[in-house]
Amino acid sequence: MIRLFLLFFSMVSTAAFAQKILNLIPYPQKVQMNDGNYMIFGTLILNDNLPKEETEYFKKKMGSDLKFQNSGKSGARLVYTQLPKAGASDHLKEFYSLKITSEQILVQSYTKQGYFLALQTLIQLVRQYKDSGKIPAVTIEDQPEFAWRGMHLDVCRHFFTVEEVKKYIDYLAMYKLNTFHWHLTDDQGWRIEIKKYPKLIQAGAKRKESMTGAYVDNTFDGKPYGPYFYTQDQIRDVVKYAAGRHITVVPEIEMPGHALAALAAYPDLACTAGPFEPATKWGVFDDVFCPKEETFRFLQDVLDEVIGLFPSQYIHIGGDECPKTRWKECAHCQELIKKNNLKDEHGLQSYFIHRIEKYVNSKGRKIIGWDEILEGGLAPNAAVMSWTGIKGGIEAAKSGHFAVMTPGAYCYFDHYQGDPQTEPNAFGGFTPLDKVYSYHPIPEELNKDQSKYIMGVQANLWTEYILDFKQVEYMIFPRLMALSEVAWGTADPTHYKKFEGRVISHFKILDEMGINYAKSIYNVTGKVMSLNNGISYELSTSQNPTGIRYTLDGTVPTANSKRYQKVIPVSKSTTVKSAYFEGDELKSAISSQEFTISKTTGKKIILEHQPSENYSFGGAFTLVDGIIGNGKQLGKTWLGFQGKDVVATIDLGQTTQFNEIYFNTLENKGSWIHLAKSAHIFVSDDHKNFKLVKEIGTEEIKKAEGKIKLHVGNQNSKYIKVRIENAGIIPAGNPGAGSKAWLFVDEIGAN
């Protein structure tokens, strides 16, 4: 795949537009500003040969911004030329050119899809320049780099109406995304009508209550939820609506895990007798589909109806987070493993996926699944959606399988996008706008031929903490804009500030549309940095930094507070509060950061094992940045390690006296997060010979509820090594049994 490079201006020819940047998102591959000609707003004459449905869409979106006339002798015209299909390879089906002069707007493309994309660009230009009454003369030649440009929506944890789903699809179309991944079944709800199995919506589309608040609170609202589901007529309506916007709807029917809602309706499909009910908690559960013949007949029947509703090439079959506990205890499963010479339960999962793929292929379709479908060996024609990182996508591409990249660290829009203290409650993680924009979907590990198997990129919106559609809008905007430019292939992280400026210009459009977008980029953000063997705190904002005011005593900043001019040295425990002002008016949320300074703060630190990419914000320095993690917010103050110990060596710089070591570790078994199994503290003067000075076991860690303070005696050393042992394999009786446990650790301090 040839990567096209962004060209902001090939030619800028008049002084009036010399400094103009077209505020287009995603930015086109090639833009040429032409000399002296402008399209004047007025009546636009529509030529007779314009593709009808797309043109009607354009007229509707323009509303009162443009007037249209179907014929006329004079006036500017919208003209369309369809390029010869004989010259169109598959990767050119979304190509378009758009040329605007004083006399006409000329669109050229090979397909109606390309014409539709040109109209999206034109809509943005009209909205950008409508106040001035004219659009600059410009020639744009454009096409996307990636064929799969997707957004996902989970309607199982919380449900959204047909009209809301259509709005979501419209948002994708605005920014040239072309795939809507509809997550329709899960433990917490079955949302699609299957006529052969009516109990799926009778028993599976409702739950007795829902989890509320932060995950670790383990509280519930006590309110029945549902029944909520889509009828087959509603599904057809949504699919048709999306097709009118050149968006493919890919349905997801989860298997073999995330099946509680289905098992609540048909318990005979499980390994145990039940009874079951749709989950009220978020998380992963042991009861999954049992790979017996009646289960496969059921799933084939379900897939028959799904395939009849969705014309998409791919059917998503989930495949993720399937605990093997029940299979290990099931006589039928163990006999199946033996009968088919499977290695273990992971081989049984591969057997399950192979069976489903063979059936889906027989219907002329293909399967795609989360990267756990790689377990035990990938089905012959399956595509992989790589979410746990990029490893799954790399493995798939190297073995000749197609992949869609959607790593949680960059593409999970249920993560926080600003300071967790100023944001609505989210699932965890920290994925701000600039991080989304920095992602490039083709891993460096792939060569040119292997890179061809990366179909594209997708972001996912899981809705555990998203109660209504306004919150959906808040979580996807403006991050959807960054995703669109990444997927289009024109994102340039070295010019992020230019992109940020274009985003802010689009806020006016979102305001006019009544979209509830996040304004997190207006807030003051802080970055902890090493400074003279200690730390400093750098403040920034998307606005003029001279508007930042801050305090160091914990009081709320006002317009008269100290103006931010340079990084703030932090040498003692304190709370920095900051905000952005324009004159006397507060324009942002109040940002607050508490620092707890110890003898390790800002010192050099080396980790033997690196954290998971999803929970690696700040890297090893996060453990010595003076910030104690918030147990309710797995945002940017924790490091997360799956199946790995934390082994950290801290260089104090000189021989230092201390008698206490502290750190925190979390427990949230529903999310596979377990307290540390043990901890050992070592000291050294030469970084070679380490002496054990303290150890603590499981029971002591449980008693302390993960808030560890260890008295290590009077030490006088230069190096501290802390080994915090991961719980290992999750034991039976726990969510995710048989999988690797997560270990979360925050600040490692010394006093």
PDB file of N, CA, C and O in Angstrom, residues 488-554:
ATOM      1  N   TRP A 488      -7.716   8.101   6.999  1.00  0.00           N
ATOM      2  CA  TRP A 488      -7.579   8.631   5.643  1.00  0.00           C
ATOM      3  C   TRP A 488      -6.126   8.579   5.181  1.00  0.00           C
ATOM      4  O   TRP A 488      -5.841   8.538   3.986  1.00  0.00           O
ATOM      5  N   GLY A 489      -5.209   8.581   6.144  1.00  0.00           N
ATOM      6  CA  GLY A 489      -3.792   8.489   5.804  1.00  0.00           C
ATOM      7  C   GLY A 489      -3.078   9.805   5.724  1.00  0.00           C
ATOM      8  O   GLY A 489      -1.945   9.883   5.226  1.00  0.00           O
ATOM      9  N   THR A 490      -3.710  10.896   6.221  1.00  0.00           N
ATOM     10  CA  THR A 490      -3.069  12.213   6.125  1.00  0.00           C
ATOM     11  C   THR A 490      -2.708  12.798   7.488  1.00  0.00           C
ATOM     12  O   THR A 490      -2.321  13.958   7.573  1.00  0.00           O
ATOM     13  N   ALA A 491      -2.851  12.011   8.543  1.00  0.00           N
ATOM     14  CA  ALA A 491      -2.477  12.501   9.869  1.00  0.00           C
ATOM     15  C   ALA A 491      -0.970  12.742   9.927  1.00  0.00           C
ATOM     16  O   ALA A 491      -0.178  11.921   9.461  1.00  0.00           O
ATOM     17  N   ASP A 492      -0.596  13.860  10.508  1.00  0.00           N
ATOM     18  CA  ASP A 492       0.819  14.222  10.641  1.00  0.00           C
ATOM     19  C   ASP A 492       1.045  14.693  12.078  1.00  0.00           C
ATOM     20  O   ASP A 492       0.857  15.872  12.389  1.00  0.00           O
ATOM     21  N   PRO A 493       1.418  13.770  12.975  1.00  0.00           N
ATOM     22  CA  PRO A 493       1.567  14.134  14.393  1.00  0.00           C
ATOM     23  C   PRO A 493       2.566  15.250  14.644  1.00  0.00           C
ATOM     24  O   PRO A 493       2.478  15.934  15.664  1.00  0.00           O
ATOM     25  N   THR A 494       3.506  15.471  13.716  1.00  0.00           N
ATOM     26  CA  THR A 494       4.475  16.553  13.915  1.00  0.00           C
ATOM     27  C   THR A 494       3.822  17.921  13.756  1.00  0.00           C
ATOM     28  O   THR A 494       4.402  18.930  14.134  1.00  0.00           O
ATOM     29  N   HIS A 495       2.626  17.948  13.162  1.00  0.00           N
ATOM     30  CA  HIS A 495       1.884  19.195  13.023  1.00  0.00           C
ATOM     31  C   HIS A 495       0.546  19.097  13.759  1.00  0.00           C
ATOM     32  O   HIS A 495      -0.484  19.556  13.255  1.00  0.00           O
ATOM     33  N   TYR A 496       0.593  18.492  14.935  1.00  0.00           N
ATOM     34  CA  TYR A 496      -0.646  18.287  15.691  1.00  0.00           C
ATOM     35  C   TYR A 496      -1.367  19.599  15.975  1.00  0.00           C
ATOM     36  O   TYR A 496      -2.600  19.664  15.913  1.00  0.00           O
ATOM     37  N   LYS A 497      -0.635  20.642  16.287  1.00  0.00           N
ATOM     38  CA  LYS A 497      -1.278  21.911  16.638  1.00  0.00           C
ATOM     39  C   LYS A 497      -2.100  22.466  15.471  1.00  0.00           C
ATOM     40  O   LYS A 497      -3.134  23.094  15.682  1.00  0.00           O
ATOM     41  N   LYS A 498      -1.634  22.246  14.246  1.00  0.00           N
ATOM     42  CA  LYS A 498      -2.419  22.671  13.086  1.00  0.00           C
ATOM     43  C   LYS A 498      -3.721  21.876  13.017  1.00  0.00           C
ATOM     44  O   LYS A 498      -4.789  22.422  12.733  1.00  0.00           O
ATOM     45  N   PHE A 499      -3.613  20.582  13.277  1.00  0.00           N
ATOM     46  CA  PHE A 499      -4.816  19.758  13.305  1.00  0.00           C
ATOM     47  C   PHE A 499      -5.755  20.226  14.414  1.00  0.00           C
ATOM     48  O   PHE A 499      -6.967  20.344  14.200  1.00  0.00           O
ATOM     49  N   GLU A 500      -5.207  20.509  15.566  1.00  0.00           N
ATOM     50  CA  GLU A 500      -6.025  20.974  16.692  1.00  0.00           C
ATOM     51  C   GLU A 500      -6.769  22.251  16.331  1.00  0.00           C
ATOM     52  O   GLU A 500      -7.937  22.439  16.693  1.00  0.00           O
ATOM     53  N   GLY A 501      -6.118  23.126  15.589  1.00  0.00           N
ATOM     54  CA  GLY A 501      -6.771  24.352  15.143  1.00  0.00           C
ATOM     55  C   GLY A 501      -7.942  24.057  14.224  1.00  0.00           C
ATOM     56  O   GLY A 501      -8.995  24.711  14.302  1.00  0.00           O
ATOM     57  N   ARG A 502      -7.770  23.059  13.330  1.00  0.00           N
ATOM     58  CA  ARG A 502      -8.882  22.683  12.456  1.00  0.00           C
ATOM     59  C   ARG A 502     -10.030  22.082  13.258  1.00  0.00           C
ATOM     60  O   ARG A 502     -11.205  22.325  12.963  1.00  0.00           O
ATOM     61  N   VAL A 503      -9.681  21.298  14.282  1.00  0.00           N
ATOM     62  CA  VAL A 503     -10.718  20.724  15.148  1.00  0.00           C
ATOM     63  C   VAL A 503     -11.544  21.824  15.799  1.00  0.00           C
ATOM     64  O   VAL A 503     -12.781  21.788  15.812  1.00  0.00           O
ATOM     65  N   ILE A 504     -10.866  22.829  16.344  1.00  0.00           N
ATOM     66  CA  ILE A 504     -11.573  23.921  17.023  1.00  0.00           C
ATOM     67  C   ILE A 504     -12.480  24.659  16.040  1.00  0.00           C
ATOM     68  O   ILE A 504     -13.592  25.071  16.387  1.00  0.00           O
ATOM     69  N   SER A 505     -12.039  24.792  14.788  1.00  0.00           N
ATOM     70  CA  SER A 505     -12.898  25.439  13.797  1.00  0.00           C
ATOM     71  C   SER A 505     -14.160  24.618  13.543  1.00  0.00           C
ATOM     72  O   SER A 505     -15.216  25.167  13.208  1.00  0.00           O
ATOM     73  N   HIS A 506     -14.077  23.296  13.697  1.00  0.00           N
ATOM     74  CA  HIS A 506     -15.238  22.433  13.485  1.00  0.00           C
ATOM     75  C   HIS A 506     -16.206  22.470  14.661  1.00  0.00           C
ATOM     76  O   HIS A 506     -17.355  22.015  14.525  1.00  0.00           O
ATOM     77  N   PHE A 507     -15.758  22.964  15.803  1.00  0.00           N
ATOM     78  CA  PHE A 507     -16.669  23.052  16.952  1.00  0.00           C
ATOM     79  C   PHE A 507     -17.876  23.926  16.621  1.00  0.00           C
ATOM     80  O   PHE A 507     -18.979  23.694  17.122  1.00  0.00           O
ATOM     81  N   LYS A 508     -17.675  24.923  15.779  1.00  0.00           N
ATOM     82  CA  LYS A 508     -18.794  25.788  15.381  1.00  0.00           C
ATOM     83  C   LYS A 508     -19.852  24.980  14.647  1.00  0.00           C
ATOM     84  O   LYS A 508     -21.061  25.163  14.849  1.00  0.00           O
ATOM     85  N   ILE A 509     -19.400  24.062  13.796  1.00  0.00           N
ATOM     86  CA  ILE A 509     -20.327  23.193  13.067  1.00  0.00           C
ATOM     87  C   ILE A 509     -21.066  22.289  14.043  1.00  0.00           C
ATOM     88  O   ILE A 509     -22.284  22.104  13.960  1.00  0.00           O
ATOM     89  N   LEU A 510     -20.321  21.711  15.005  1.00  0.00           N
ATOM     90  CA  LEU A 510     -20.951  20.837  15.986  1.00  0.00           C
ATOM     91  C   LEU A 510     -21.953  21.601  16.834  1.00  0.00           C
ATOM     92  O   LEU A 510     -23.019  21.068  17.181  1.00  0.00           O
ATOM     93  N   ASP A 511     -21.622  22.856  17.157  1.00  0.00           N
ATOM     94  CA  ASP A 511     -22.569  23.694  17.911  1.00  0.00           C
ATOM     95  C   ASP A 511     -23.862  23.888  17.123  1.00  0.00           C
ATOM     96  O   ASP A 511     -24.969  23.774  17.677  1.00  0.00           O
ATOM     97  N   GLU A 512     -23.730  24.188  15.840  1.00  0.00           N
ATOM     98  CA  GLU A 512     -24.910  24.396  15.000  1.00  0.00           C
ATOM     99  C   GLU A 512     -25.762  23.140  14.902  1.00  0.00           C
ATOM    100  O   GLU A 512     -26.989  23.213  14.790  1.00  0.00           O
ATOM    101  N   MET A 513     -25.119  21.984  14.988  1.00  0.00           N
ATOM    102  CA  MET A 513     -25.838  20.718  14.897  1.00  0.00           C
ATOM    103  C   MET A 513     -26.369  20.244  16.245  1.00  0.00           C
ATOM    104  O   MET A 513     -27.074  19.233  16.313  1.00  0.00           O
ATOM    105  N   GLY A 514     -26.023  20.961  17.311  1.00  0.00           N
ATOM    106  CA  GLY A 514     -26.489  20.580  18.641  1.00  0.00           C
ATOM    107  C   GLY A 514     -25.804  19.357  19.202  1.00  0.00           C
ATOM    108  O   GLY A 514     -26.368  18.642  20.036  1.00  0.00           O
ATOM    109  N   ILE A 515     -24.566  19.106  18.773  1.00  0.00           N
ATOM    110  CA  ILE A 515     -23.816  17.929  19.222  1.00  0.00           C
ATOM    111  C   ILE A 515     -23.096  18.248  20.529  1.00  0.00           C
ATOM    112  O   ILE A 515     -22.433  19.278  20.671  1.00  0.00           O
ATOM    113  N   ASN A 516     -23.192  17.340  21.474  1.00  0.00           N
ATOM    114  CA  ASN A 516     -22.591  17.513  22.795  1.00  0.00           C
ATOM    115  C   ASN A 516     -21.152  16.997  22.787  1.00  0.00           C
ATOM    116  O   ASN A 516     -20.870  15.885  23.201  1.00  0.00           O
ATOM    117  N   TYR A 517     -20.225  17.795  22.309  1.00  0.00           N
ATOM    118  CA  TYR A 517     -18.830  17.361  22.191  1.00  0.00           C
ATOM    119  C   TYR A 517     -18.016  17.728  23.431  1.00  0.00           C
ATOM    120  O   TYR A 517     -18.355  18.643  24.177  1.00  0.00           O
ATOM    121  N   ALA A 518     -16.935  17.007  23.647  1.00  0.00           N
ATOM    122  CA  ALA A 518     -16.037  17.290  24.772  1.00  0.00           C
ATOM    123  C   ALA A 518     -15.164  18.499  24.457  1.00  0.00           C
ATOM    124  O   ALA A 518     -14.637  18.626  23.357  1.00  0.00           O
ATOM    125  N   LYS A 519     -15.021  19.359  25.430  1.00  0.00           N
ATOM    126  CA  LYS A 519     -14.178  20.552  25.283  1.00  0.00           C
ATOM    127  C   LYS A 519     -12.874  20.391  26.071  1.00  0.00           C
ATOM    128  O   LYS A 519     -12.262  21.375  26.496  1.00  0.00           O
ATOM    129  N   SER A 520     -12.456  19.146  26.222  1.00  0.00           N
ATOM    130  CA  SER A 520     -11.286  18.848  27.048  1.00  0.00           C
ATOM    131  C   SER A 520     -10.031  19.548  26.563  1.00  0.00           C
ATOM    132  O   SER A 520      -9.151  19.879  27.367  1.00  0.00           O
ATOM    133  N   ILE A 521      -9.916  19.788  25.240  1.00  0.00           N
ATOM    134  CA  ILE A 521      -8.683  20.405  24.743  1.00  0.00           C
ATOM    135  C   ILE A 521      -8.585  21.868  25.158  1.00  0.00           C
ATOM    136  O   ILE A 521      -7.510  22.461  25.067  1.00  0.00           O
ATOM    137  N   TYR A 522      -9.690  22.464  25.605  1.00  0.00           N
ATOM    138  CA  TYR A 522      -9.617  23.824  26.127  1.00  0.00           C
ATOM    139  C   TYR A 522      -9.024  23.853  27.533  1.00  0.00           C
ATOM    140  O   TYR A 522      -8.516  24.871  27.989  1.00  0.00           O
ATOM    141  N   ASN A 523      -9.151  22.729  28.258  1.00  0.00           N
ATOM    142  CA  ASN A 523      -8.701  22.704  29.646  1.00  0.00           C
ATOM    143  C   ASN A 523      -7.181  22.771  29.731  1.00  0.00           C
ATOM    144  O   ASN A 523      -6.467  22.402  28.796  1.00  0.00           O
ATOM    145  N   VAL A 524      -6.720  23.221  30.847  1.00  0.00           N
ATOM    146  CA  VAL A 524      -5.282  23.243  31.105  1.00  0.00           C
ATOM    147  C   VAL A 524      -4.836  21.818  31.423  1.00  0.00           C
ATOM    148  O   VAL A 524      -5.444  21.130  32.244  1.00  0.00           O
ATOM    149  N   THR A 525      -3.807  21.363  30.758  1.00  0.00           N
ATOM    150  CA  THR A 525      -3.264  20.036  31.022  1.00  0.00           C
ATOM    151  C   THR A 525      -1.869  20.167  31.605  1.00  0.00           C
ATOM    152  O   THR A 525      -1.148  21.139  31.336  1.00  0.00           O
ATOM    153  N   GLY A 526      -1.508  19.192  32.387  1.00  0.00           N
ATOM    154  CA  GLY A 526      -0.202  19.225  33.035  1.00  0.00           C
ATOM    155  C   GLY A 526       0.647  18.028  32.669  1.00  0.00           C
ATOM    156  O   GLY A 526       0.135  16.933  32.444  1.00  0.00           O
ATOM    157  N   LYS A 527       1.930  18.240  32.608  1.00  0.00           N
ATOM    158  CA  LYS A 527       2.869  17.162  32.322  1.00  0.00           C
ATOM    159  C   LYS A 527       4.000  17.220  33.331  1.00  0.00           C
ATOM    160  O   LYS A 527       4.640  18.268  33.513  1.00  0.00           O
ATOM    161  N   VAL A 528       4.245  16.104  33.997  1.00  0.00           N
ATOM    162  CA  VAL A 528       5.329  16.025  34.976  1.00  0.00           C
ATOM    163  C   VAL A 528       6.615  15.664  34.252  1.00  0.00           C
ATOM    164  O   VAL A 528       6.643  14.741  33.435  1.00  0.00           O
ATOM    165  N   MET A 529       7.679  16.391  34.560  1.00  0.00           N
ATOM    166  CA  MET A 529       8.969  16.144  33.914  1.00  0.00           C
ATOM    167  C   MET A 529      10.067  16.090  34.963  1.00  0.00           C
ATOM    168  O   MET A 529       9.933  16.665  36.061  1.00  0.00           O
ATOM    169  N   SER A 530      11.131  15.399  34.620  1.00  0.00           N
ATOM    170  CA  SER A 530      12.297  15.344  35.496  1.00  0.00           C
ATOM    171  C   SER A 530      13.022  16.684  35.460  1.00  0.00           C
ATOM    172  O   SER A 530      13.173  17.295  34.399  1.00  0.00           O
ATOM    173  N   LEU A 531      13.450  17.165  36.623  1.00  0.00           N
ATOM    174  CA  LEU A 531      14.154  18.440  36.713  1.00  0.00           C
ATOM    175  C   LEU A 531      15.158  18.404  37.851  1.00  0.00           C
ATOM    176  O   LEU A 531      14.776  18.332  39.020  1.00  0.00           O
ATOM    177  N   ASN A 532      16.449  18.429  37.500  1.00  0.00           N
ATOM    178  CA  ASN A 532      17.509  18.491  38.512  1.00  0.00           C
ATOM    179  C   ASN A 532      17.323  17.451  39.606  1.00  0.00           C
ATOM    180  O   ASN A 532      17.317  17.750  40.800  1.00  0.00           O
ATOM    181  N   ASN A 533      17.129  16.197  39.186  1.00  0.00           N
ATOM    182  CA  ASN A 533      16.962  15.098  40.122  1.00  0.00           C
ATOM    183  C   ASN A 533      15.670  15.204  40.924  1.00  0.00           C
ATOM    184  O   ASN A 533      15.506  14.570  41.961  1.00  0.00           O
ATOM    185  N   GLY A 534      14.746  16.042  40.456  1.00  0.00           N
ATOM    186  CA  GLY A 534      13.425  16.172  41.055  1.00  0.00           C
ATOM    187  C   GLY A 534      12.407  16.244  39.939  1.00  0.00           C
ATOM    188  O   GLY A 534      12.584  15.649  38.879  1.00  0.00           O
ATOM    189  N   ILE A 535      11.332  17.004  40.142  1.00  0.00           N
ATOM    190  CA  ILE A 535      10.314  17.113  39.101  1.00  0.00           C
ATOM    191  C   ILE A 535       9.887  18.556  38.900  1.00  0.00           C
ATOM    192  O   ILE A 535      10.060  19.414  39.764  1.00  0.00           O
ATOM    193  N   SER A 536       9.324  18.801  37.729  1.00  0.00           N
ATOM    194  CA  SER A 536       8.678  20.075  37.435  1.00  0.00           C
ATOM    195  C   SER A 536       7.340  19.767  36.784  1.00  0.00           C
ATOM    196  O   SER A 536       7.090  18.650  36.321  1.00  0.00           O
ATOM    197  N   TYR A 537       6.481  20.785  36.738  1.00  0.00           N
ATOM    198  CA  TYR A 537       5.126  20.601  36.206  1.00  0.00           C
ATOM    199  C   TYR A 537       4.909  21.618  35.108  1.00  0.00           C
ATOM    200  O   TYR A 537       4.960  22.829  35.337  1.00  0.00           O
ATOM    201  N   GLU A 538       4.696  21.099  33.879  1.00  0.00           N
ATOM    202  CA  GLU A 538       4.495  21.958  32.722  1.00  0.00           C
ATOM    203  C   GLU A 538       3.008  22.043  32.402  1.00  0.00           C
ATOM    204  O   GLU A 538       2.335  21.022  32.252  1.00  0.00           O
ATOM    205  N   LEU A 539       2.476  23.262  32.285  1.00  0.00           N
ATOM    206  CA  LEU A 539       1.072  23.471  31.962  1.00  0.00           C
ATOM    207  C   LEU A 539       0.943  23.889  30.503  1.00  0.00           C
ATOM    208  O   LEU A 539       1.800  24.592  29.961  1.00  0.00           O
ATOM    209  N   SER A 540      -0.148  23.470  29.872  1.00  0.00           N
ATOM    210  CA  SER A 540      -0.386  23.849  28.477  1.00  0.00           C
ATOM    211  C   SER A 540      -1.880  23.893  28.213  1.00  0.00           C
ATOM    212  O   SER A 540      -2.686  23.353  28.962  1.00  0.00           O
ATOM    213  N   THR A 541      -2.241  24.553  27.118  1.00  0.00           N
ATOM    214  CA  THR A 541      -3.623  24.650  26.686  1.00  0.00           C
ATOM    215  C   THR A 541      -3.642  24.832  25.185  1.00  0.00           C
ATOM    216  O   THR A 541      -2.639  25.261  24.592  1.00  0.00           O
ATOM    217  N   SER A 542      -4.768  24.497  24.564  1.00  0.00           N
ATOM    218  CA  SER A 542      -4.896  24.709  23.129  1.00  0.00           C
ATOM    219  C   SER A 542      -5.043  26.187  22.793  1.00  0.00           C
ATOM    220  O   SER A 542      -4.923  26.578  21.631  1.00  0.00           O
ATOM    221  N   GLN A 543      -5.301  27.016  23.818  1.00  0.00           N
ATOM    222  CA  GLN A 543      -5.473  28.445  23.619  1.00  0.00           C
ATOM    223  C   GLN A 543      -4.159  29.184  23.901  1.00  0.00           C
ATOM    224  O   GLN A 543      -3.107  28.558  24.079  1.00  0.00           O
ATOM    225  N   ASN A 544      -4.225  30.494  23.978  1.00  0.00           N
ATOM    226  CA  ASN A 544      -3.042  31.295  24.279  1.00  0.00           C
ATOM    227  C   ASN A 544      -2.562  30.978  25.697  1.00  0.00           C
ATOM    228  O   ASN A 544      -3.297  31.194  26.667  1.00  0.00           O
ATOM    229  N   PRO A 545      -1.360  30.427  25.861  1.00  0.00           N
ATOM    230  CA  PRO A 545      -0.906  30.006  27.196  1.00  0.00           C
ATOM    231  C   PRO A 545      -0.813  31.140  28.208  1.00  0.00           C
ATOM    232  O   PRO A 545      -0.771  30.890  29.412  1.00  0.00           O
ATOM    233  N   THR A 546      -0.795  32.383  27.734  1.00  0.00           N
ATOM    234  CA  THR A 546      -0.741  33.501  28.688  1.00  0.00           C
ATOM    235  C   THR A 546      -2.039  33.628  29.478  1.00  0.00           C
ATOM    236  O   THR A 546      -2.092  34.358  30.458  1.00  0.00           O
ATOM    237  N   GLY A 547      -3.075  32.899  29.050  1.00  0.00           N
ATOM    238  CA  GLY A 547      -4.340  32.929  29.777  1.00  0.00           C
ATOM    239  C   GLY A 547      -4.396  31.955  30.943  1.00  0.00           C
ATOM    240  O   GLY A 547      -5.398  31.909  31.671  1.00  0.00           O
ATOM    241  N   ILE A 548      -3.346  31.160  31.149  1.00  0.00           N
ATOM    242  CA  ILE A 548      -3.332  30.188  32.241  1.00  0.00           C
ATOM    243  C   ILE A 548      -3.016  30.890  33.563  1.00  0.00           C
ATOM    244  O   ILE A 548      -2.053  31.644  33.665  1.00  0.00           O
ATOM    245  N   ARG A 549      -3.839  30.628  34.553  1.00  0.00           N
ATOM    246  CA  ARG A 549      -3.597  31.100  35.921  1.00  0.00           C
ATOM    247  C   ARG A 549      -3.514  29.877  36.830  1.00  0.00           C
ATOM    248  O   ARG A 549      -4.222  28.891  36.618  1.00  0.00           O
ATOM    249  N   TYR A 550      -2.666  29.961  37.880  1.00  0.00           N
ATOM    250  CA  TYR A 550      -2.523  28.794  38.740  1.00  0.00           C
ATOM    251  C   TYR A 550      -2.227  29.206  40.176  1.00  0.00           C
ATOM    252  O   TYR A 550      -1.823  30.345  40.457  1.00  0.00           O
ATOM    253  N   THR A 551      -2.455  28.243  41.091  1.00  0.00           N
ATOM    254  CA  THR A 551      -2.117  28.425  42.506  1.00  0.00           C
ATOM    255  C   THR A 551      -1.354  27.193  42.983  1.00  0.00           C
ATOM    256  O   THR A 551      -1.467  26.111  42.394  1.00  0.00           O
ATOM    257  N   LEU A 552      -0.597  27.371  44.059  1.00  0.00           N
ATOM    258  CA  LEU A 552       0.197  26.272  44.621  1.00  0.00           C
ATOM    259  C   LEU A 552      -0.238  25.904  46.032  1.00  0.00           C
ATOM    260  O   LEU A 552       0.381  25.040  46.666  1.00  0.00           O
ATOM    261  N   ASP A 553      -1.301  26.528  46.504  1.00  0.00           N
ATOM    262  CA  ASP A 553      -1.748  26.266  47.882  1.00  0.00           C
ATOM    263  C   ASP A 553      -3.093  25.558  47.939  1.00  0.00           C
ATOM    264  O   ASP A 553      -3.725  25.476  48.991  1.00  0.00           O
ATOM    265  N   GLY A 554      -3.542  25.057  46.786  1.00  0.00           N
ATOM    266  CA  GLY A 554      -4.802  24.329  46.768  1.00  0.00           C
ATOM    267  C   GLY A 554      -6.032  25.188  46.597  1.00  0.00           C
ATOM    268  O   GLY A 554      -7.142  24.661  46.482  1.00  0.00           O
TER     269      GLY A 554
END
